[in-house]
């Protein structure tokens, strides 16, 4: 064997793991999922869109008349509706992303056996992971755009910075979707899936969603600051109220790290479950 043949063999051997990992066709996975969701689960999508709106109308508009103004973490006084609206926007993105990346993924993985069929083709585990996450992002974008239009109609977007709330919400959805899919790969039964709601509900109630974080003792505040939804709420609230500073980059960095770790976890789990 010549030296040229040795180099060609080494190049092929190095490229095989990459090809096995990613074939560059994640959009086909997303398109398949979107068609299936559109034909069977459209009622679930609609309900997820209206849920935060009902919270906003009942608490933000109704209860807000009794509460009056609330101070944000930067000390800015805003109406109670303007205070909880960005938190509900971040929560809607989280819920949409988590539903698609957990319950839907669990069914496809354990009952439909969909991923086994996908990975028997040229698709790699990163294609499947990105495709499912893109599907969750599409759903999160629909929720976010509709809710932002409602906020605009009610006069709750207090700054032009609110235009950046949509990409911020997509980043939040990306973080939850990538991590949620990885965690779901460890679930074996529907009963274990209840732990997801067990985690999400307290995080929704405690992440400065309905009242400032300062109402808690200092020790509890530090625990809440570790929660991803709190970072999402602070990021979106800062944009919609115009309280923008360099400190918000920490919230962005938090979700960037969450996305990267989630993709690594999900890809490795799919590869271990269906290829190794």
PDB file of C-alpha atoms in Angstrom:
ATOM      1  CA  UNK A   1       0.000   0.000   0.000  1.00  0.00           C
ATOM      2  CA  UNK A   2       1.358   3.389  -0.982  1.00  0.00           C
ATOM      3  CA  UNK A   3       1.585   6.475   1.203  1.00  0.00           C
ATOM      4  CA  UNK A   4      -1.288   8.036  -0.750  1.00  0.00           C
ATOM      5  CA  UNK A   5      -3.504   5.050   0.012  1.00  0.00           C
ATOM      6  CA  UNK A   6      -2.628   5.309   3.695  1.00  0.00           C
ATOM      7  CA  UNK A   7      -3.649   8.976   3.754  1.00  0.00           C
ATOM      8  CA  UNK A   8      -6.926   8.228   1.979  1.00  0.00           C
ATOM      9  CA  UNK A   9      -7.721   5.430   4.418  1.00  0.00           C
ATOM     10  CA  UNK A  10      -6.969   7.668   7.400  1.00  0.00           C
ATOM     11  CA  UNK A  11      -9.182  10.440   5.973  1.00  0.00           C
ATOM     12  CA  UNK A  12     -12.088   8.046   5.436  1.00  0.00           C
ATOM     13  CA  UNK A  13     -11.751   6.573   8.917  1.00  0.00           C
ATOM     14  CA  UNK A  14     -11.809  10.044  10.448  1.00  0.00           C
ATOM     15  CA  UNK A  15     -14.890  11.092   8.452  1.00  0.00           C
ATOM     16  CA  UNK A  16     -16.978   8.035   9.299  1.00  0.00           C
ATOM     17  CA  UNK A  17     -17.716   9.018  12.916  1.00  0.00           C
ATOM     18  CA  UNK A  18     -18.771  12.491  11.749  1.00  0.00           C
ATOM     19  CA  UNK A  19     -21.057  11.055   9.064  1.00  0.00           C
ATOM     20  CA  UNK A  20     -22.520   8.617  11.559  1.00  0.00           C
ATOM     21  CA  UNK A  21     -23.157  11.504  13.925  1.00  0.00           C
ATOM     22  CA  UNK A  22     -24.585  14.086  11.506  1.00  0.00           C
ATOM     23  CA  UNK A  23     -25.777  13.801   7.905  1.00  0.00           C
ATOM     24  CA  UNK A  24     -26.860  17.433   7.499  1.00  0.00           C
ATOM     25  CA  UNK A  25     -30.553  16.579   7.066  1.00  0.00           C
ATOM     26  CA  UNK A  26     -32.187  17.671  10.322  1.00  0.00           C
ATOM     27  CA  UNK A  27     -34.893  19.574   8.439  1.00  0.00           C
ATOM     28  CA  UNK A  28     -36.415  16.325   7.161  1.00  0.00           C
ATOM     29  CA  UNK A  29     -36.955  15.209  10.758  1.00  0.00           C
ATOM     30  CA  UNK A  30     -38.554  18.544  11.611  1.00  0.00           C
ATOM     31  CA  UNK A  31     -40.822  18.506   8.537  1.00  0.00           C
ATOM     32  CA  UNK A  32     -42.022  14.994   9.306  1.00  0.00           C
ATOM     33  CA  UNK A  33     -42.810  15.979  12.891  1.00  0.00           C
ATOM     34  CA  UNK A  34     -44.604  19.160  11.829  1.00  0.00           C
ATOM     35  CA  UNK A  35     -46.885  17.280   9.432  1.00  0.00           C
ATOM     36  CA  UNK A  36     -47.742  14.738  12.118  1.00  0.00           C
ATOM     37  CA  UNK A  37     -48.379  17.430  14.734  1.00  0.00           C
ATOM     38  CA  UNK A  38     -50.485  19.523  12.380  1.00  0.00           C
ATOM     39  CA  UNK A  39     -52.749  16.582  11.539  1.00  0.00           C
ATOM     40  CA  UNK A  40     -53.211  15.054  15.004  1.00  0.00           C
ATOM     41  CA  UNK A  41     -52.288  17.475  17.805  1.00  0.00           C
ATOM     42  CA  UNK A  42     -53.581  20.857  16.643  1.00  0.00           C
ATOM     43  CA  UNK A  43     -55.970  21.104  19.622  1.00  0.00           C
ATOM     44  CA  UNK A  44     -53.013  20.759  21.999  1.00  0.00           C
ATOM     45  CA  UNK A  45     -51.197  23.530  20.145  1.00  0.00           C
ATOM     46  CA  UNK A  46     -54.221  25.825  20.345  1.00  0.00           C
ATOM     47  CA  UNK A  47     -54.671  25.178  24.076  1.00  0.00           C
ATOM     48  CA  UNK A  48     -51.022  25.984  24.707  1.00  0.00           C
ATOM     49  CA  UNK A  49     -51.457  29.299  22.904  1.00  0.00           C
ATOM     50  CA  UNK A  50     -54.469  30.437  24.945  1.00  0.00           C
ATOM     51  CA  UNK A  51     -53.276  29.311  28.392  1.00  0.00           C
ATOM     52  CA  UNK A  52     -50.874  32.252  29.012  1.00  0.00           C
ATOM     53  CA  UNK A  53     -53.451  34.669  27.593  1.00  0.00           C
ATOM     54  CA  UNK A  54     -55.996  33.502  30.174  1.00  0.00           C
ATOM     55  CA  UNK A  55     -53.390  33.995  32.926  1.00  0.00           C
ATOM     56  CA  UNK A  56     -52.682  37.492  31.638  1.00  0.00           C
ATOM     57  CA  UNK A  57     -56.333  38.530  31.436  1.00  0.00           C
ATOM     58  CA  UNK A  58     -57.334  37.077  34.801  1.00  0.00           C
ATOM     59  CA  UNK A  59     -54.282  38.017  36.864  1.00  0.00           C
ATOM     60  CA  UNK A  60     -52.571  40.804  34.958  1.00  0.00           C
ATOM     61  CA  UNK A  61     -55.719  42.741  34.041  1.00  0.00           C
ATOM     62  CA  UNK A  62     -58.142  41.567  36.727  1.00  0.00           C
ATOM     63  CA  UNK A  63     -55.986  41.217  39.832  1.00  0.00           C
ATOM     64  CA  UNK A  64     -53.639  43.923  38.550  1.00  0.00           C
ATOM     65  CA  UNK A  65     -56.228  46.611  39.307  1.00  0.00           C
ATOM     66  CA  UNK A  66     -55.935  45.715  42.990  1.00  0.00           C
ATOM     67  CA  UNK A  67     -52.149  45.259  43.032  1.00  0.00           C
ATOM     68  CA  UNK A  68     -51.140  48.484  41.286  1.00  0.00           C
ATOM     69  CA  UNK A  69     -47.548  49.070  40.210  1.00  0.00           C
ATOM     70  CA  UNK A  70     -44.765  46.563  40.870  1.00  0.00           C
ATOM     71  CA  UNK A  71     -41.021  47.212  40.900  1.00  0.00           C
ATOM     72  CA  UNK A  72     -38.816  45.079  38.648  1.00  0.00           C
ATOM     73  CA  UNK A  73     -35.393  43.783  39.698  1.00  0.00           C
ATOM     74  CA  UNK A  74     -33.891  47.041  38.402  1.00  0.00           C
ATOM     75  CA  UNK A  75     -36.246  49.137  40.545  1.00  0.00           C
ATOM     76  CA  UNK A  76     -38.403  50.249  37.630  1.00  0.00           C
ATOM     77  CA  UNK A  77     -42.109  50.673  38.524  1.00  0.00           C
ATOM     78  CA  UNK A  78     -44.450  49.020  35.980  1.00  0.00           C
ATOM     79  CA  UNK A  79     -48.059  47.928  36.027  1.00  0.00           C
ATOM     80  CA  UNK A  80     -48.726  44.423  37.312  1.00  0.00           C
ATOM     81  CA  UNK A  81     -49.864  43.320  33.837  1.00  0.00           C
ATOM     82  CA  UNK A  82     -46.606  44.598  32.298  1.00  0.00           C
ATOM     83  CA  UNK A  83     -44.716  42.788  35.072  1.00  0.00           C
ATOM     84  CA  UNK A  84     -46.198  39.314  34.551  1.00  0.00           C
ATOM     85  CA  UNK A  85     -46.691  39.452  30.752  1.00  0.00           C
ATOM     86  CA  UNK A  86     -43.003  38.858  29.829  1.00  0.00           C
ATOM     87  CA  UNK A  87     -42.817  36.108  32.452  1.00  0.00           C
ATOM     88  CA  UNK A  88     -45.823  34.397  30.880  1.00  0.00           C
ATOM     89  CA  UNK A  89     -44.197  34.813  27.470  1.00  0.00           C
ATOM     90  CA  UNK A  90     -41.043  33.038  28.658  1.00  0.00           C
ATOM     91  CA  UNK A  91     -43.161  30.363  30.335  1.00  0.00           C
ATOM     92  CA  UNK A  92     -45.168  29.765  27.149  1.00  0.00           C
ATOM     93  CA  UNK A  93     -41.939  29.198  25.234  1.00  0.00           C
ATOM     94  CA  UNK A  94     -40.744  26.798  27.925  1.00  0.00           C
ATOM     95  CA  UNK A  95     -43.997  24.830  27.990  1.00  0.00           C
ATOM     96  CA  UNK A  96     -44.202  24.513  24.211  1.00  0.00           C
ATOM     97  CA  UNK A  97     -40.599  23.384  23.919  1.00  0.00           C
ATOM     98  CA  UNK A  98     -40.824  20.975  26.838  1.00  0.00           C
ATOM     99  CA  UNK A  99     -44.017  19.333  25.578  1.00  0.00           C
ATOM    100  CA  UNK A 100     -42.527  18.624  22.157  1.00  0.00           C
ATOM    101  CA  UNK A 101     -39.169  17.481  23.492  1.00  0.00           C
ATOM    102  CA  UNK A 102     -40.492  15.262  26.299  1.00  0.00           C
ATOM    103  CA  UNK A 103     -43.935  13.699  25.856  1.00  0.00           C
ATOM    104  CA  UNK A 104     -43.765  13.604  22.059  1.00  0.00           C
ATOM    105  CA  UNK A 105     -40.207  12.284  22.126  1.00  0.00           C
ATOM    106  CA  UNK A 106     -41.100   9.680  24.738  1.00  0.00           C
ATOM    107  CA  UNK A 107     -43.904   8.301  22.560  1.00  0.00           C
ATOM    108  CA  UNK A 108     -41.749   8.275  19.433  1.00  0.00           C
ATOM    109  CA  UNK A 109     -38.903   6.593  21.272  1.00  0.00           C
ATOM    110  CA  UNK A 110     -40.719   3.853  23.212  1.00  0.00           C
ATOM    111  CA  UNK A 111     -43.965   3.195  21.336  1.00  0.00           C
ATOM    112  CA  UNK A 112     -43.707   4.335  17.722  1.00  0.00           C
ATOM    113  CA  UNK A 113     -40.040   3.190  17.565  1.00  0.00           C
ATOM    114  CA  UNK A 114     -39.557   6.082  15.182  1.00  0.00           C
ATOM    115  CA  UNK A 115     -35.945   6.867  15.958  1.00  0.00           C
ATOM    116  CA  UNK A 116     -34.787   3.331  15.295  1.00  0.00           C
ATOM    117  CA  UNK A 117     -36.166   3.639  11.771  1.00  0.00           C
ATOM    118  CA  UNK A 118     -34.642   7.075  11.267  1.00  0.00           C
ATOM    119  CA  UNK A 119     -31.201   5.994  12.450  1.00  0.00           C
ATOM    120  CA  UNK A 120     -31.251   2.967  10.173  1.00  0.00           C
ATOM    121  CA  UNK A 121     -31.080   5.445   7.273  1.00  0.00           C
ATOM    122  CA  UNK A 122     -28.326   7.946   6.543  1.00  0.00           C
ATOM    123  CA  UNK A 123     -29.568  10.177   9.372  1.00  0.00           C
ATOM    124  CA  UNK A 124     -27.376  10.479  12.427  1.00  0.00           C
ATOM    125  CA  UNK A 125     -28.320  11.085  16.079  1.00  0.00           C
ATOM    126  CA  UNK A 126     -27.484  14.792  15.770  1.00  0.00           C
ATOM    127  CA  UNK A 127     -29.878  15.060  12.801  1.00  0.00           C
ATOM    128  CA  UNK A 128     -32.658  13.529  14.915  1.00  0.00           C
ATOM    129  CA  UNK A 129     -31.859  15.705  17.919  1.00  0.00           C
ATOM    130  CA  UNK A 130     -31.712  18.936  15.915  1.00  0.00           C
ATOM    131  CA  UNK A 131     -34.831  18.025  13.945  1.00  0.00           C
ATOM    132  CA  UNK A 132     -36.898  17.450  17.068  1.00  0.00           C
ATOM    133  CA  UNK A 133     -35.518  20.602  18.666  1.00  0.00           C
ATOM    134  CA  UNK A 134     -36.311  22.661  15.562  1.00  0.00           C
ATOM    135  CA  UNK A 135     -39.864  21.341  15.756  1.00  0.00           C
ATOM    136  CA  UNK A 136     -40.069  22.497  19.369  1.00  0.00           C
ATOM    137  CA  UNK A 137     -38.659  25.886  18.350  1.00  0.00           C
ATOM    138  CA  UNK A 138     -41.315  26.268  15.665  1.00  0.00           C
ATOM    139  CA  UNK A 139     -44.001  25.660  18.238  1.00  0.00           C
ATOM    140  CA  UNK A 140     -42.359  28.053  20.690  1.00  0.00           C
ATOM    141  CA  UNK A 141     -42.161  30.717  17.970  1.00  0.00           C
ATOM    142  CA  UNK A 142     -45.886  30.411  17.260  1.00  0.00           C
ATOM    143  CA  UNK A 143     -46.724  30.816  20.952  1.00  0.00           C
ATOM    144  CA  UNK A 144     -44.327  33.733  21.356  1.00  0.00           C
ATOM    145  CA  UNK A 145     -45.442  35.637  18.278  1.00  0.00           C
ATOM    146  CA  UNK A 146     -49.141  35.313  19.119  1.00  0.00           C
ATOM    147  CA  UNK A 147     -48.620  36.318  22.739  1.00  0.00           C
ATOM    148  CA  UNK A 148     -46.436  39.284  21.789  1.00  0.00           C
ATOM    149  CA  UNK A 149     -49.210  40.554  19.503  1.00  0.00           C
ATOM    150  CA  UNK A 150     -51.609  40.355  22.446  1.00  0.00           C
ATOM    151  CA  UNK A 151     -49.108  42.247  24.605  1.00  0.00           C
ATOM    152  CA  UNK A 152     -48.762  44.917  21.936  1.00  0.00           C
ATOM    153  CA  UNK A 153     -52.529  45.294  21.639  1.00  0.00           C
ATOM    154  CA  UNK A 154     -52.794  45.763  25.414  1.00  0.00           C
ATOM    155  CA  UNK A 155     -49.922  48.256  25.509  1.00  0.00           C
ATOM    156  CA  UNK A 156     -47.650  46.007  27.591  1.00  0.00           C
ATOM    157  CA  UNK A 157     -44.547  46.285  25.422  1.00  0.00           C
ATOM    158  CA  UNK A 158     -43.011  49.351  27.020  1.00  0.00           C
ATOM    159  CA  UNK A 159     -39.924  49.678  24.830  1.00  0.00           C
ATOM    160  CA  UNK A 160     -38.665  49.114  21.281  1.00  0.00           C
ATOM    161  CA  UNK A 161     -36.279  46.606  22.850  1.00  0.00           C
ATOM    162  CA  UNK A 162     -39.315  44.308  22.946  1.00  0.00           C
ATOM    163  CA  UNK A 163     -38.582  43.468  19.296  1.00  0.00           C
ATOM    164  CA  UNK A 164     -35.651  41.405  20.582  1.00  0.00           C
ATOM    165  CA  UNK A 165     -37.939  39.437  22.882  1.00  0.00           C
ATOM    166  CA  UNK A 166     -38.825  37.056  20.047  1.00  0.00           C
ATOM    167  CA  UNK A 167     -35.233  35.836  19.429  1.00  0.00           C
ATOM    168  CA  UNK A 168     -34.751  35.764  23.192  1.00  0.00           C
ATOM    169  CA  UNK A 169     -37.781  33.510  23.557  1.00  0.00           C
ATOM    170  CA  UNK A 170     -36.466  31.221  20.802  1.00  0.00           C
ATOM    171  CA  UNK A 171     -33.189  30.929  22.709  1.00  0.00           C
ATOM    172  CA  UNK A 172     -35.136  30.003  25.839  1.00  0.00           C
ATOM    173  CA  UNK A 173     -37.132  27.386  23.925  1.00  0.00           C
ATOM    174  CA  UNK A 174     -33.922  26.021  22.383  1.00  0.00           C
ATOM    175  CA  UNK A 175     -32.380  25.550  25.819  1.00  0.00           C
ATOM    176  CA  UNK A 176     -35.375  23.750  27.296  1.00  0.00           C
ATOM    177  CA  UNK A 177     -35.946  21.614  24.183  1.00  0.00           C
ATOM    178  CA  UNK A 178     -32.361  20.405  23.879  1.00  0.00           C
ATOM    179  CA  UNK A 179     -32.090  19.569  27.564  1.00  0.00           C
ATOM    180  CA  UNK A 180     -35.613  18.144  27.791  1.00  0.00           C
ATOM    181  CA  UNK A 181     -35.001  15.648  25.003  1.00  0.00           C
ATOM    182  CA  UNK A 182     -31.816  14.433  26.657  1.00  0.00           C
ATOM    183  CA  UNK A 183     -33.537  13.950  30.014  1.00  0.00           C
ATOM    184  CA  UNK A 184     -36.477  12.150  28.360  1.00  0.00           C
ATOM    185  CA  UNK A 185     -34.104   9.578  26.863  1.00  0.00           C
ATOM    186  CA  UNK A 186     -33.563   8.255  30.405  1.00  0.00           C
ATOM    187  CA  UNK A 187     -37.291   7.817  31.092  1.00  0.00           C
ATOM    188  CA  UNK A 188     -38.705   4.302  30.844  1.00  0.00           C
ATOM    189  CA  UNK A 189     -42.365   4.645  31.895  1.00  0.00           C
ATOM    190  CA  UNK A 190     -45.128   7.252  31.698  1.00  0.00           C
ATOM    191  CA  UNK A 191     -45.099   7.456  35.508  1.00  0.00           C
ATOM    192  CA  UNK A 192     -41.525   8.701  35.390  1.00  0.00           C
ATOM    193  CA  UNK A 193     -42.604  11.449  33.006  1.00  0.00           C
ATOM    194  CA  UNK A 194     -44.657  12.957  35.844  1.00  0.00           C
ATOM    195  CA  UNK A 195     -41.371  14.136  37.341  1.00  0.00           C
ATOM    196  CA  UNK A 196     -41.124  16.666  34.522  1.00  0.00           C
ATOM    197  CA  UNK A 197     -44.342  18.379  35.618  1.00  0.00           C
ATOM    198  CA  UNK A 198     -43.185  18.060  39.231  1.00  0.00           C
ATOM    199  CA  UNK A 199     -40.160  20.202  38.318  1.00  0.00           C
ATOM    200  CA  UNK A 200     -41.844  22.623  35.912  1.00  0.00           C
ATOM    201  CA  UNK A 201     -44.757  23.702  38.094  1.00  0.00           C
ATOM    202  CA  UNK A 202     -42.711  24.983  41.079  1.00  0.00           C
ATOM    203  CA  UNK A 203     -40.257  26.619  38.684  1.00  0.00           C
ATOM    204  CA  UNK A 204     -43.158  28.392  36.973  1.00  0.00           C
ATOM    205  CA  UNK A 205     -44.572  29.662  40.281  1.00  0.00           C
ATOM    206  CA  UNK A 206     -41.274  30.657  41.911  1.00  0.00           C
ATOM    207  CA  UNK A 207     -39.218  32.218  39.095  1.00  0.00           C
ATOM    208  CA  UNK A 208     -40.351  35.804  39.762  1.00  0.00           C
ATOM    209  CA  UNK A 209     -43.301  35.110  37.500  1.00  0.00           C
ATOM    210  CA  UNK A 210     -46.081  36.684  39.564  1.00  0.00           C
ATOM    211  CA  UNK A 211     -44.125  38.645  42.169  1.00  0.00           C
ATOM    212  CA  UNK A 212     -40.585  40.030  42.570  1.00  0.00           C
ATOM    213  CA  UNK A 213     -37.859  37.705  43.747  1.00  0.00           C
ATOM    214  CA  UNK A 214     -37.202  40.034  46.684  1.00  0.00           C
ATOM    215  CA  UNK A 215     -40.238  38.648  48.544  1.00  0.00           C
ATOM    216  CA  UNK A 216     -38.192  35.518  49.318  1.00  0.00           C
ATOM    217  CA  UNK A 217     -35.468  35.114  51.955  1.00  0.00           C
ATOM    218  CA  UNK A 218     -31.953  35.666  50.640  1.00  0.00           C
ATOM    219  CA  UNK A 219     -31.091  31.937  50.638  1.00  0.00           C
ATOM    220  CA  UNK A 220     -34.178  31.068  48.572  1.00  0.00           C
ATOM    221  CA  UNK A 221     -33.358  33.878  46.158  1.00  0.00           C
ATOM    222  CA  UNK A 222     -30.019  32.256  45.323  1.00  0.00           C
ATOM    223  CA  UNK A 223     -31.735  28.941  44.651  1.00  0.00           C
ATOM    224  CA  UNK A 224     -34.207  30.643  42.305  1.00  0.00           C
ATOM    225  CA  UNK A 225     -31.374  32.401  40.454  1.00  0.00           C
ATOM    226  CA  UNK A 226     -30.053  28.971  39.506  1.00  0.00           C
ATOM    227  CA  UNK A 227     -33.304  28.036  37.737  1.00  0.00           C
ATOM    228  CA  UNK A 228     -33.354  28.412  33.938  1.00  0.00           C
ATOM    229  CA  UNK A 229     -36.829  29.916  33.832  1.00  0.00           C
ATOM    230  CA  UNK A 230     -35.773  32.753  36.144  1.00  0.00           C
ATOM    231  CA  UNK A 231     -33.031  33.687  33.674  1.00  0.00           C
ATOM    232  CA  UNK A 232     -35.577  33.556  30.862  1.00  0.00           C
ATOM    233  CA  UNK A 233     -38.050  35.718  32.743  1.00  0.00           C
ATOM    234  CA  UNK A 234     -35.419  38.321  33.614  1.00  0.00           C
ATOM    235  CA  UNK A 235     -34.153  38.409  30.031  1.00  0.00           C
ATOM    236  CA  UNK A 236     -37.582  38.898  28.449  1.00  0.00           C
ATOM    237  CA  UNK A 237     -38.788  41.298  31.161  1.00  0.00           C
ATOM    238  CA  UNK A 238     -35.738  43.490  30.696  1.00  0.00           C
ATOM    239  CA  UNK A 239     -36.398  43.696  26.962  1.00  0.00           C
ATOM    240  CA  UNK A 240     -40.128  44.413  27.153  1.00  0.00           C
ATOM    241  CA  UNK A 241     -39.713  47.061  29.869  1.00  0.00           C
ATOM    242  CA  UNK A 242     -36.607  48.662  28.341  1.00  0.00           C
ATOM    243  CA  UNK A 243     -34.379  47.899  31.342  1.00  0.00           C
ATOM    244  CA  UNK A 244     -31.453  46.748  29.173  1.00  0.00           C
ATOM    245  CA  UNK A 245     -27.867  46.552  30.407  1.00  0.00           C
ATOM    246  CA  UNK A 246     -24.764  44.419  29.933  1.00  0.00           C
ATOM    247  CA  UNK A 247     -25.783  42.215  32.847  1.00  0.00           C
ATOM    248  CA  UNK A 248     -28.427  40.639  30.622  1.00  0.00           C
ATOM    249  CA  UNK A 249     -25.654  38.908  28.684  1.00  0.00           C
ATOM    250  CA  UNK A 250     -25.315  36.522  31.643  1.00  0.00           C
ATOM    251  CA  UNK A 251     -28.849  35.332  30.990  1.00  0.00           C
ATOM    252  CA  UNK A 252     -28.005  34.797  27.325  1.00  0.00           C
ATOM    253  CA  UNK A 253     -24.826  32.918  28.246  1.00  0.00           C
ATOM    254  CA  UNK A 254     -26.790  30.703  30.638  1.00  0.00           C
ATOM    255  CA  UNK A 255     -29.023  29.488  27.799  1.00  0.00           C
ATOM    256  CA  UNK A 256     -26.151  29.144  25.333  1.00  0.00           C
ATOM    257  CA  UNK A 257     -24.448  26.782  27.770  1.00  0.00           C
ATOM    258  CA  UNK A 258     -27.761  24.994  28.329  1.00  0.00           C
ATOM    259  CA  UNK A 259     -28.184  24.500  24.565  1.00  0.00           C
ATOM    260  CA  UNK A 260     -24.676  23.129  24.100  1.00  0.00           C
ATOM    261  CA  UNK A 261     -24.901  20.740  27.057  1.00  0.00           C
ATOM    262  CA  UNK A 262     -28.368  19.631  26.001  1.00  0.00           C
ATOM    263  CA  UNK A 263     -27.255  18.849  22.447  1.00  0.00           C
ATOM    264  CA  UNK A 264     -24.260  16.888  23.688  1.00  0.00           C
ATOM    265  CA  UNK A 265     -26.402  14.923  26.149  1.00  0.00           C
ATOM    266  CA  UNK A 266     -29.158  14.180  23.610  1.00  0.00           C
ATOM    267  CA  UNK A 267     -26.788  13.164  20.818  1.00  0.00           C
ATOM    268  CA  UNK A 268     -24.805  10.827  23.046  1.00  0.00           C
ATOM    269  CA  UNK A 269     -27.944   9.229  24.443  1.00  0.00           C
ATOM    270  CA  UNK A 270     -29.463   8.595  21.006  1.00  0.00           C
ATOM    271  CA  UNK A 271     -26.203   7.127  19.815  1.00  0.00           C
ATOM    272  CA  UNK A 272     -25.897   4.896  22.866  1.00  0.00           C
ATOM    273  CA  UNK A 273     -29.518   3.723  22.653  1.00  0.00           C
ATOM    274  CA  UNK A 274     -29.786   3.015  18.939  1.00  0.00           C
ATOM    275  CA  UNK A 275     -26.320   2.771  17.365  1.00  0.00           C
ATOM    276  CA  UNK A 276     -23.857   1.291  19.858  1.00  0.00           C
TER     277      UNK A 276
END
